[in-house]
mmCIF file of C-alpha atoms and ligand atoms in Angstrom:
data_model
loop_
_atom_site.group_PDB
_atom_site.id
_atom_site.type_symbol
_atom_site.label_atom_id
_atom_site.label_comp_id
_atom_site.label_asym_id
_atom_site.label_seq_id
_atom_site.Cartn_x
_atom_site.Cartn_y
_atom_site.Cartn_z
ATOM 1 C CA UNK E 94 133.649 -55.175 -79.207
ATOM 2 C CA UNK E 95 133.089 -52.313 -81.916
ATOM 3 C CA UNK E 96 135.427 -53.301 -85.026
ATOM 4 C CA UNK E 97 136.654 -49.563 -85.728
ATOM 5 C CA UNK E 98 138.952 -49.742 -88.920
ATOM 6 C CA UNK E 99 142.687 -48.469 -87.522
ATOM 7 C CA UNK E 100 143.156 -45.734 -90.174
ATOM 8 C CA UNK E 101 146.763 -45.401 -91.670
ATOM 9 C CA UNK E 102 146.928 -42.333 -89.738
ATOM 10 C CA UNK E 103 149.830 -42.899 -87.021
ATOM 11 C CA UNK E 104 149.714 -39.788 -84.751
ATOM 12 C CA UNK E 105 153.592 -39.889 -83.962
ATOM 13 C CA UNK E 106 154.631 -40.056 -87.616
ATOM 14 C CA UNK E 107 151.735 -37.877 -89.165
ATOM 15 C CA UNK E 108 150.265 -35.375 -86.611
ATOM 16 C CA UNK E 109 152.952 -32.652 -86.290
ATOM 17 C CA UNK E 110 151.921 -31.016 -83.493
ATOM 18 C CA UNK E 111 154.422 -33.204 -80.911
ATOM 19 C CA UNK E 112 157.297 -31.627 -83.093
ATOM 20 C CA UNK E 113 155.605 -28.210 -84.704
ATOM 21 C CA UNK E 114 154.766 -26.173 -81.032
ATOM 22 C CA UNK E 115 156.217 -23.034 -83.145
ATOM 23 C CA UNK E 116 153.904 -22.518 -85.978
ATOM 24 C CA UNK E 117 150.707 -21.292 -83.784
ATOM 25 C CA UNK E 118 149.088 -18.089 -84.428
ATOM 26 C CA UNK E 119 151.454 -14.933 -83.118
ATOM 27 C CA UNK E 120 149.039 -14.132 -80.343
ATOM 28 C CA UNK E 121 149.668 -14.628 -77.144
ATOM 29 C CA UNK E 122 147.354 -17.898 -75.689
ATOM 30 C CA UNK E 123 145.571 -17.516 -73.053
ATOM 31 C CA UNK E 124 145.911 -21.450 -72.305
ATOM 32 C CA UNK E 125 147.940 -23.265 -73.555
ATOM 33 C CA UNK E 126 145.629 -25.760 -75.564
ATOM 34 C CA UNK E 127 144.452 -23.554 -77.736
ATOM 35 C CA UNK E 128 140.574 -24.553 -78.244
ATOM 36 C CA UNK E 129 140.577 -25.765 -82.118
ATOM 37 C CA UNK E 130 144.209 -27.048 -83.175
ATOM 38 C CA UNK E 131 143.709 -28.154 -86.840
ATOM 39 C CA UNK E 132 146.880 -30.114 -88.328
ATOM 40 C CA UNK E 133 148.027 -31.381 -92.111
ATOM 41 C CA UNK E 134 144.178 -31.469 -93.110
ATOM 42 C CA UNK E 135 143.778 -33.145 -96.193
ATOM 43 C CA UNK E 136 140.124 -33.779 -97.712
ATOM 44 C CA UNK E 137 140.263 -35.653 -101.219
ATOM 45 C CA UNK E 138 136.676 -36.522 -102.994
ATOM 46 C CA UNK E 139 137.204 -39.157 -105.830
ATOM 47 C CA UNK E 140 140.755 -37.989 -106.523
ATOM 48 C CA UNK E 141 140.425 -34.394 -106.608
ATOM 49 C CA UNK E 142 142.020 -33.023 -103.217
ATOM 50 C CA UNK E 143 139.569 -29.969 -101.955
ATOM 51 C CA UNK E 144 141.758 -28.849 -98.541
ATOM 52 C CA UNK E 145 145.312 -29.329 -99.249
ATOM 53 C CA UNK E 146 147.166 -29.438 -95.874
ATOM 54 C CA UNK E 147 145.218 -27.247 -93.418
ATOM 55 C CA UNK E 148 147.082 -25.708 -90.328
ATOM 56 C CA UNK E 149 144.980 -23.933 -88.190
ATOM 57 C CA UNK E 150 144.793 -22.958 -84.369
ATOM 58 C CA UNK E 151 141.858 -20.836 -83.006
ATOM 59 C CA UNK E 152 141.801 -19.778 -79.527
ATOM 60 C CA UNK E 153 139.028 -20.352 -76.660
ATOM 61 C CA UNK E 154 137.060 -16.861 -77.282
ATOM 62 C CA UNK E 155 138.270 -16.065 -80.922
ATOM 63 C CA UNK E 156 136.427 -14.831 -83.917
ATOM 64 C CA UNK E 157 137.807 -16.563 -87.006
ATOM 65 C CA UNK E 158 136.260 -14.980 -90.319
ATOM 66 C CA UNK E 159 136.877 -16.791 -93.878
ATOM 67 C CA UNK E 160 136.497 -15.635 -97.085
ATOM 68 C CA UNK E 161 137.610 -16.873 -100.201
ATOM 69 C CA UNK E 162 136.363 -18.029 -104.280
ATOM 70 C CA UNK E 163 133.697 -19.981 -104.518
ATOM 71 C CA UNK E 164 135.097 -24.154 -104.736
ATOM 72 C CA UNK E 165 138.257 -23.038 -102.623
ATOM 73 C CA UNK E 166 137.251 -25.603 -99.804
ATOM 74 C CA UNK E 167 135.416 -23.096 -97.209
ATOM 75 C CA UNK E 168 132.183 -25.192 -96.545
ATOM 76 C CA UNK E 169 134.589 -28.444 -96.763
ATOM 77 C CA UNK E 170 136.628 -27.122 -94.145
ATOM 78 C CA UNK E 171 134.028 -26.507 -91.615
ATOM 79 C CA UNK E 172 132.526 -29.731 -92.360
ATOM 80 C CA UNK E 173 135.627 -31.884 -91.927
ATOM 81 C CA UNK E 174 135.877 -29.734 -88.164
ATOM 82 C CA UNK E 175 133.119 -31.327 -86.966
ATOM 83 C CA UNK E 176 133.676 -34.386 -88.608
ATOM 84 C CA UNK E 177 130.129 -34.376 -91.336
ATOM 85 C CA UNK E 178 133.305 -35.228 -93.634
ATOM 86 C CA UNK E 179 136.453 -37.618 -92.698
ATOM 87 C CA UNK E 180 139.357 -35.972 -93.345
ATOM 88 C CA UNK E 181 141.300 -37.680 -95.302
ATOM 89 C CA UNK E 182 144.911 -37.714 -93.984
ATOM 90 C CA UNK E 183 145.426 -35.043 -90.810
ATOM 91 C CA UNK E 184 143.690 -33.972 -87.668
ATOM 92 C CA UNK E 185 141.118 -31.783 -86.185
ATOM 93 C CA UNK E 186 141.337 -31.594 -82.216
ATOM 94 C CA UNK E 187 138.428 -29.555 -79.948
ATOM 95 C CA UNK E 188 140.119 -28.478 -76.699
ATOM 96 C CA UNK E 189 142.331 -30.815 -77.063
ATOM 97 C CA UNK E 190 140.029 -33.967 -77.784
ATOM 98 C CA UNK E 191 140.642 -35.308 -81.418
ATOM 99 C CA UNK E 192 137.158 -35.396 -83.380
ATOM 100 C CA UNK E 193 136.193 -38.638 -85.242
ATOM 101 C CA UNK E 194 138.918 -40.848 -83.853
ATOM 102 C CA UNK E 195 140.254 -42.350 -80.761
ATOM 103 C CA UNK E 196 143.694 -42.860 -79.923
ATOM 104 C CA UNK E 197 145.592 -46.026 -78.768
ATOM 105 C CA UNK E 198 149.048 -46.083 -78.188
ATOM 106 C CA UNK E 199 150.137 -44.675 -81.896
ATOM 107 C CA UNK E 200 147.382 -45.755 -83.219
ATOM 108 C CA UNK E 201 143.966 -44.049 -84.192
ATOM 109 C CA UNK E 202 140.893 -46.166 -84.173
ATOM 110 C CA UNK E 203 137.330 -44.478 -86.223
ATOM 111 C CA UNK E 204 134.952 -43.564 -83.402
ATOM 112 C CA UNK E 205 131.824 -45.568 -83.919
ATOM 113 C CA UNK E 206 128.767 -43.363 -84.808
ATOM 114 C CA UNK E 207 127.362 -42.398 -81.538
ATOM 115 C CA UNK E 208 130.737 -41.241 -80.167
ATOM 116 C CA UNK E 209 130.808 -38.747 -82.803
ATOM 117 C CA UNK E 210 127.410 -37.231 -82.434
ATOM 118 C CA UNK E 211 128.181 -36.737 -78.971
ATOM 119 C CA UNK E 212 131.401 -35.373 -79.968
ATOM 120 C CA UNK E 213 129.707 -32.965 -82.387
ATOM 121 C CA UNK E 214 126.811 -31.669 -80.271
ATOM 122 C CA UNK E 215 129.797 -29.773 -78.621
ATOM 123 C CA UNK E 216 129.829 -27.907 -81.906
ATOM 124 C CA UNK E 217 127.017 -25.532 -83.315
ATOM 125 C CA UNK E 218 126.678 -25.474 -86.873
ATOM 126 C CA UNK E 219 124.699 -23.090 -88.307
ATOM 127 C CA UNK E 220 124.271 -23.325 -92.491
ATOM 128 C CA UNK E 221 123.264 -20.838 -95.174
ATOM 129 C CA UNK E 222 119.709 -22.496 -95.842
ATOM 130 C CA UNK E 223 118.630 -22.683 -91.783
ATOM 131 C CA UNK E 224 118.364 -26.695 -92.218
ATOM 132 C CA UNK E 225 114.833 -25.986 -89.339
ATOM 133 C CA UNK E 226 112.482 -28.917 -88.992
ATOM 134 C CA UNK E 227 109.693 -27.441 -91.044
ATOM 135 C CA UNK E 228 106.902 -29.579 -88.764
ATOM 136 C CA UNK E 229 108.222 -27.878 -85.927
ATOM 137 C CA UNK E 230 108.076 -24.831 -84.306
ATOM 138 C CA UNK E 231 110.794 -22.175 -83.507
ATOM 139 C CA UNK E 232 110.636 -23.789 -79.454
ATOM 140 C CA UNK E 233 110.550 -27.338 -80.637
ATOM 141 C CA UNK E 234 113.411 -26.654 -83.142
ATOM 142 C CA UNK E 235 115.420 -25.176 -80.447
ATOM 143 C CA UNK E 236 114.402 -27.963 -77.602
ATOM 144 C CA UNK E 237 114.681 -31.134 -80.136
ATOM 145 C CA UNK E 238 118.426 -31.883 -79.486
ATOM 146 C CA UNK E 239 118.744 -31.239 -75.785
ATOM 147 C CA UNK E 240 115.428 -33.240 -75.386
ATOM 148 C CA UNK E 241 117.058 -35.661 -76.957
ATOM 149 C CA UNK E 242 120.334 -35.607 -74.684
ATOM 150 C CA UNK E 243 118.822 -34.636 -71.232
ATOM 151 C CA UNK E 244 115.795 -37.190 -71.349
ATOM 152 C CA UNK E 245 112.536 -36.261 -71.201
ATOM 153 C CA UNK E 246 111.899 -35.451 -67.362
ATOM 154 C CA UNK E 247 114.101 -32.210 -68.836
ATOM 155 C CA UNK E 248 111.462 -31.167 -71.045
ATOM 156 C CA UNK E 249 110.395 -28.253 -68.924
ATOM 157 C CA UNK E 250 113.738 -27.076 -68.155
ATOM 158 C CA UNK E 251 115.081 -27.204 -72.043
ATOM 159 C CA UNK E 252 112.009 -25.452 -72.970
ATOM 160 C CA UNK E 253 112.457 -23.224 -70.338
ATOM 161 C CA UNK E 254 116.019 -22.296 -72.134
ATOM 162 C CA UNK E 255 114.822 -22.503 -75.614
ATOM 163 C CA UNK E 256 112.621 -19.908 -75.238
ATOM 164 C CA UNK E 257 114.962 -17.958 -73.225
ATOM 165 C CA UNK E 258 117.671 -18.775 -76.466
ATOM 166 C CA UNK E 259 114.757 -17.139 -78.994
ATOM 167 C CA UNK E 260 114.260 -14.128 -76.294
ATOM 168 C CA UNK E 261 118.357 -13.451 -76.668
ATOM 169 C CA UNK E 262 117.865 -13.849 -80.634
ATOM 170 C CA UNK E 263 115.076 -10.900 -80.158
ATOM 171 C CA UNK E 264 112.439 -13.878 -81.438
ATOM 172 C CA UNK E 265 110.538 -14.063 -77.573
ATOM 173 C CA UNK E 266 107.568 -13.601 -80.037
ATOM 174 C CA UNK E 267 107.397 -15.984 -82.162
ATOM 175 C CA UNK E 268 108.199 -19.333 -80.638
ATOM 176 C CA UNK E 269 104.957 -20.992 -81.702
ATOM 177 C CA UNK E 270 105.886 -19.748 -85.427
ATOM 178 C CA UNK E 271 106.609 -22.861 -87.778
ATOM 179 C CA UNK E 272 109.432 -21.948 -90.293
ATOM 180 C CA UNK E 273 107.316 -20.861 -93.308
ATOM 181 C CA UNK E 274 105.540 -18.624 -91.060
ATOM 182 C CA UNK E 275 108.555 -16.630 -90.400
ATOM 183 C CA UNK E 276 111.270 -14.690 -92.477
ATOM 184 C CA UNK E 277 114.517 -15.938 -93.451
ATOM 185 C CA UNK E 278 116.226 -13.772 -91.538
ATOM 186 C CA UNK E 279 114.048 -14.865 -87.956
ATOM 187 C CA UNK E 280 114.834 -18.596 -89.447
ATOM 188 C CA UNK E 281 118.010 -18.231 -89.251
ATOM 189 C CA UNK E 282 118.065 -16.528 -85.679
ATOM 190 C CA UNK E 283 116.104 -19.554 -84.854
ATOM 191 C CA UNK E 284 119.206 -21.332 -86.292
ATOM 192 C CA UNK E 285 121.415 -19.452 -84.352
ATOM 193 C CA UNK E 286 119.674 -20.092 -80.995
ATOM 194 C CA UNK E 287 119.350 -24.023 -82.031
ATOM 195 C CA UNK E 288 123.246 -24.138 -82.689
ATOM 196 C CA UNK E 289 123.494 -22.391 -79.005
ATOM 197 C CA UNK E 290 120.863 -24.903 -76.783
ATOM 198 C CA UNK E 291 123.352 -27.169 -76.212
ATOM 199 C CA UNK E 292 126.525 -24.735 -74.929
ATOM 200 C CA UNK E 293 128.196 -25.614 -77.643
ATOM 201 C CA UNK E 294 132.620 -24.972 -77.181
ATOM 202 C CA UNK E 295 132.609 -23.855 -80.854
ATOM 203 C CA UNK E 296 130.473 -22.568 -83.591
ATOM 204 C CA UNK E 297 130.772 -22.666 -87.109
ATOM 205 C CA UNK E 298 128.832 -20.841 -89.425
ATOM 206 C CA UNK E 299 128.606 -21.274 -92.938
ATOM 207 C CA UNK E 300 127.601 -18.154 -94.947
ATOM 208 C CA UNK E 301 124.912 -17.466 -92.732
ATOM 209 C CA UNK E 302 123.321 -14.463 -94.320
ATOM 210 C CA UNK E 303 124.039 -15.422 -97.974
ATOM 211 C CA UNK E 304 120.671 -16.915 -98.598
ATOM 212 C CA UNK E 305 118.886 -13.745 -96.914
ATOM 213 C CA UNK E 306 117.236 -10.895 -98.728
ATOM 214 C CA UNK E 307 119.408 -7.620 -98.162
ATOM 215 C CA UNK E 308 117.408 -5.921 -95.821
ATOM 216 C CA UNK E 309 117.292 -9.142 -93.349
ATOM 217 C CA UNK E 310 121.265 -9.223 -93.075
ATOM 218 C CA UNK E 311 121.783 -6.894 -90.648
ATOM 219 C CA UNK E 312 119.538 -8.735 -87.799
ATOM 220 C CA UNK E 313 121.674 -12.019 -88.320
ATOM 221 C CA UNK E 314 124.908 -10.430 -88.144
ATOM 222 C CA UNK E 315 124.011 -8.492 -85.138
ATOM 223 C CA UNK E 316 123.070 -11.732 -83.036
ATOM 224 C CA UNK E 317 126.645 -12.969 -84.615
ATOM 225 C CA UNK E 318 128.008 -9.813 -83.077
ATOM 226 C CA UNK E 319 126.601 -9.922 -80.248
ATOM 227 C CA UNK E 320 128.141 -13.834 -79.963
ATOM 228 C CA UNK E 321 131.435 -12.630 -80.479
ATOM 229 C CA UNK E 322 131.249 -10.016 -77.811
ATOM 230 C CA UNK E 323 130.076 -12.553 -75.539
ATOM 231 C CA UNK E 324 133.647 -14.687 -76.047
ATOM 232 C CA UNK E 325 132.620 -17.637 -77.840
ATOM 233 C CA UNK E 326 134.562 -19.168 -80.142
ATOM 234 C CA UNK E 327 133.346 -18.977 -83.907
ATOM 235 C CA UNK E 328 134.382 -19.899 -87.103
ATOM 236 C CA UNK E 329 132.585 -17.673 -89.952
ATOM 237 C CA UNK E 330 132.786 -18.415 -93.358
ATOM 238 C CA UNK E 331 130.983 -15.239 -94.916
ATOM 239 C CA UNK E 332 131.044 -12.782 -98.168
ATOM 240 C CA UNK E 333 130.081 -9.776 -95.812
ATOM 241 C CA UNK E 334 133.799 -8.205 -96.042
ATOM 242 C CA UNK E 335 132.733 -5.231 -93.661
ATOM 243 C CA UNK E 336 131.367 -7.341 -90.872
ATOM 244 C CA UNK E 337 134.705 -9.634 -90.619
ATOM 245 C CA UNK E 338 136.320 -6.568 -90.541
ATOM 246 C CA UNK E 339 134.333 -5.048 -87.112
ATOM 247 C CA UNK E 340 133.863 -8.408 -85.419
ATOM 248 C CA UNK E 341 136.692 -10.934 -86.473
ATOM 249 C CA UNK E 342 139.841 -11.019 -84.308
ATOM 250 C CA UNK E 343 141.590 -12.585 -87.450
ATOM 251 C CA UNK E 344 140.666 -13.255 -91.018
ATOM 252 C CA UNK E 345 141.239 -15.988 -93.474
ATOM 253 C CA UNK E 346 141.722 -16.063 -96.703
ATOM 254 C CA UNK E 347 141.356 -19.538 -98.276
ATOM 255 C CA UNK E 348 142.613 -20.372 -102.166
ATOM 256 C CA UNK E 349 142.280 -23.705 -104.068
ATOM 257 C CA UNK E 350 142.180 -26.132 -100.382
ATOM 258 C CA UNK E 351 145.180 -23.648 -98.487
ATOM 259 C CA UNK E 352 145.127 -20.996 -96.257
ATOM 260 C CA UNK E 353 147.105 -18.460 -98.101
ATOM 261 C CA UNK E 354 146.549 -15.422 -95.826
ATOM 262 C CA UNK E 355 145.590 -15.392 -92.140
ATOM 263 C CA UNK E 356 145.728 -11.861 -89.377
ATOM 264 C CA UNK E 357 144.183 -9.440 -88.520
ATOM 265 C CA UNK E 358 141.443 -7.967 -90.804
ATOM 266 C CA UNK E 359 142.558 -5.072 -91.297
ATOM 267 C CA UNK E 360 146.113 -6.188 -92.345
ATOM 268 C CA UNK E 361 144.779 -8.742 -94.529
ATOM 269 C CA UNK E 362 141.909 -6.547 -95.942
ATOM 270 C CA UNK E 363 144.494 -3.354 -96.575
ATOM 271 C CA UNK E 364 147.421 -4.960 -97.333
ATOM 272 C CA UNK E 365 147.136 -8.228 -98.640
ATOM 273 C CA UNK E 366 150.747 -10.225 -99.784
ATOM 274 C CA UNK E 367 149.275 -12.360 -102.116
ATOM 275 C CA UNK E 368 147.949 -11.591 -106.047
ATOM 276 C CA UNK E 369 144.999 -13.959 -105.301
ATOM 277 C CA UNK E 370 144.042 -11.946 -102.476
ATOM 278 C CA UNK E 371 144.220 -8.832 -104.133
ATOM 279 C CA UNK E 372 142.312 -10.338 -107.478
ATOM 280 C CA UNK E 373 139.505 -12.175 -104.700
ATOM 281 C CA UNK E 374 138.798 -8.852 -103.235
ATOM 282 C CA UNK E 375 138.572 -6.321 -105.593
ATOM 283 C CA UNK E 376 135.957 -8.847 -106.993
ATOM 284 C CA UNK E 377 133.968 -8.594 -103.692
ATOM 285 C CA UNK E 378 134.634 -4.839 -102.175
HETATM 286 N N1 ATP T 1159 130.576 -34.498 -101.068
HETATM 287 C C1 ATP T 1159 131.298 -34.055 -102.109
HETATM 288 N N2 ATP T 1159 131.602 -34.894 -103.127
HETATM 289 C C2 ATP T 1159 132.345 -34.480 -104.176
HETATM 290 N N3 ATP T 1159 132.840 -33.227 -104.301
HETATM 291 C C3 ATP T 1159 132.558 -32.351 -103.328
HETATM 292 C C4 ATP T 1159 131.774 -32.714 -102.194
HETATM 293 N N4 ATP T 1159 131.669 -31.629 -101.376
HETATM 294 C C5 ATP T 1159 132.348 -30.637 -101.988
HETATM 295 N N5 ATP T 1159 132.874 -31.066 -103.142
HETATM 296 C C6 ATP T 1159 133.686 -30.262 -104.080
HETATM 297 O O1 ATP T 1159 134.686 -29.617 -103.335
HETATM 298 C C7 ATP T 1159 134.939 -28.328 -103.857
HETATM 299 C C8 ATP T 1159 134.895 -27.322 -102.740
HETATM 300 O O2 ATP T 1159 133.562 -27.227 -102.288
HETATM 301 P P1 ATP T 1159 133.154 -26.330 -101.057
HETATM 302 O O3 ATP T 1159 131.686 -26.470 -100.925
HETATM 303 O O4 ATP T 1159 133.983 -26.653 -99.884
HETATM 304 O O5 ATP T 1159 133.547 -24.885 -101.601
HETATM 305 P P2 ATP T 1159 133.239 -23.455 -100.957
HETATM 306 O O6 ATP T 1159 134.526 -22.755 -100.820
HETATM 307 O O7 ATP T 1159 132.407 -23.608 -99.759
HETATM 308 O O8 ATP T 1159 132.419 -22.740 -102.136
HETATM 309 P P3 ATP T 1159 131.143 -21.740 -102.061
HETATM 310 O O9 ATP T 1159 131.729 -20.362 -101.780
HETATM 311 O O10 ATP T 1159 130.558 -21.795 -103.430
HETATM 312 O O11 ATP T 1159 130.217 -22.216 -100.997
HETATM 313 C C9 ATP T 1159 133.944 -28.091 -104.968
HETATM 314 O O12 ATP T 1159 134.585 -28.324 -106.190
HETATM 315 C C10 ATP T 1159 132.882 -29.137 -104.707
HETATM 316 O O13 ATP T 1159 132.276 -29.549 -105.882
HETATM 317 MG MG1 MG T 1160 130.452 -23.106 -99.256
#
């Protein structure tokens, strides 16, 4: 029997969302679940609380762009959505499914380890510094984790798809490349095609072109682009105001743990109702 801890968290008392239907985002849903549904997030480390009561719902096929100062919580957030960080009071739910716990009666229960990996290979992360396997190459970066998951009689058919996945990133070239043999802007495509081999329902990407030299920036947000225009569902932290702009269906601007502006980019970008805002982005335009 796996001895989960029962958290204090009691889902009829603490998770609003039986009793708070009303405060989604003003677009119409296509379904009615919406695909990430993000509730009274709290993340505390030592005593200092970093997210401060996230509320967040993001759609099956939306672009969700973040920007905000540097320590407001960004990279917390999108580490406590796929559960690299327990939150510490509130919940994250994936189509539905809550992420890190499991749900008895009123009660939550931790998931034990393995539930969670499987739980987050339904997630692509993709971080600033690439995080590739430097022994491997771009293929066996791309094939590791549905190797792992299929079982080896797969290999040919995952490899098969990787290389198709570094084909789609424009990389169909350099799949025998090891990471120091390419440029930071193919690593990260590489990245990108990892976070996609296993069909992820969600992506998040954490400042994925802030690491890259200026004239590679353009190749990474294009694949992102191209992503979005596909329908997936992605969450982009990112500095590059112009791209959340042209791609993001809504943008987010986080201060000090809170979400203290959320729409559409153009509203929030043009006519922003908070000081903060305005102070944030005439520091970054
Ligand atoms: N594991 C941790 N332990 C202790 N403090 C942490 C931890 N992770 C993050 N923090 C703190 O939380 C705060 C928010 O960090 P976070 O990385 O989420 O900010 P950010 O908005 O992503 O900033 P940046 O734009 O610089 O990437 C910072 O003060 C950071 O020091
Ligand atoms: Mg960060």
């Amino acid at each position: 029997m796996t001895t989960a801890d029962p958290t204090t968290t009691d889902p009829t008392t603490t998770d609003p969302i039986a009793v708070d239907e009303t405060t989604t985002v003003p677009a119409p849903e296509p379904t009615r679940t919406p695909r990430v549904r993000i509730r009274g997030l709290r993340k505390a480390f030592d005593d200092k609380e970093i997210l401060r009561g996230i509320d967040l719902d993001v759609r099956a096929g939306e672009v969700v762009a973040i920007i905000g100062p540097s320590g407001s919580g960004k990279s917390t957030l999108l580490r406590t959505i796929n559960h690299l960080e327990r939150p510490t009071t509130g919940l994250v739910r994936i189509d539905g499914e809550i992420i890190g716990y499991r749900q008895s009666g009123t009660k939550l229960y931790a998931l034990p380890e393995a539930a969670i990996l499987r739980q987050r290979s339904k997630i692509g992360f993709v971080f600033q510094h690439f995080n590739l396997f430097p022994h491997l190459t771009a293929l066996e970066n791309v094939s590791l984790a549905p190797i792992h998951a299929k079982g080896l009689q797969q290999t040919e058919d995952v490899r098969r798809q990787a290389r198709d996945l570094l084909e789609r990133v424009g990389l169909g070239d350099r799949v025998d490349h090891y990471p120091r043999q390419l440029s930071g802007g193919q690593q990260q495509r590489v990245a990108i095609a990892r976070a996609l081999a296993l069909q992820p329902e969600l992506i998040l990407f954490d400042e994925p072109t802030s690491a890259l030299d200026p004239e590679l920036v353009g190749e990474v947000l294009d694949v992102i682009a191209d992503l979005a225009r596909e329908g997936r569902t992605l969450i982009i932290v990112t500095h590059e105001i112009a791209f959340a702009r042209r791609v993001a269906d809504r943008l987010i601007f986080i201060d000090d743990g809170r979400i203290l502006e959320s729409g559409p980019p153009a509203e929030v970008l043009d006519n922003p109702q908070h000081d903060r805002t305005r102070e944030f982005l005439s520091r970054v335009l």
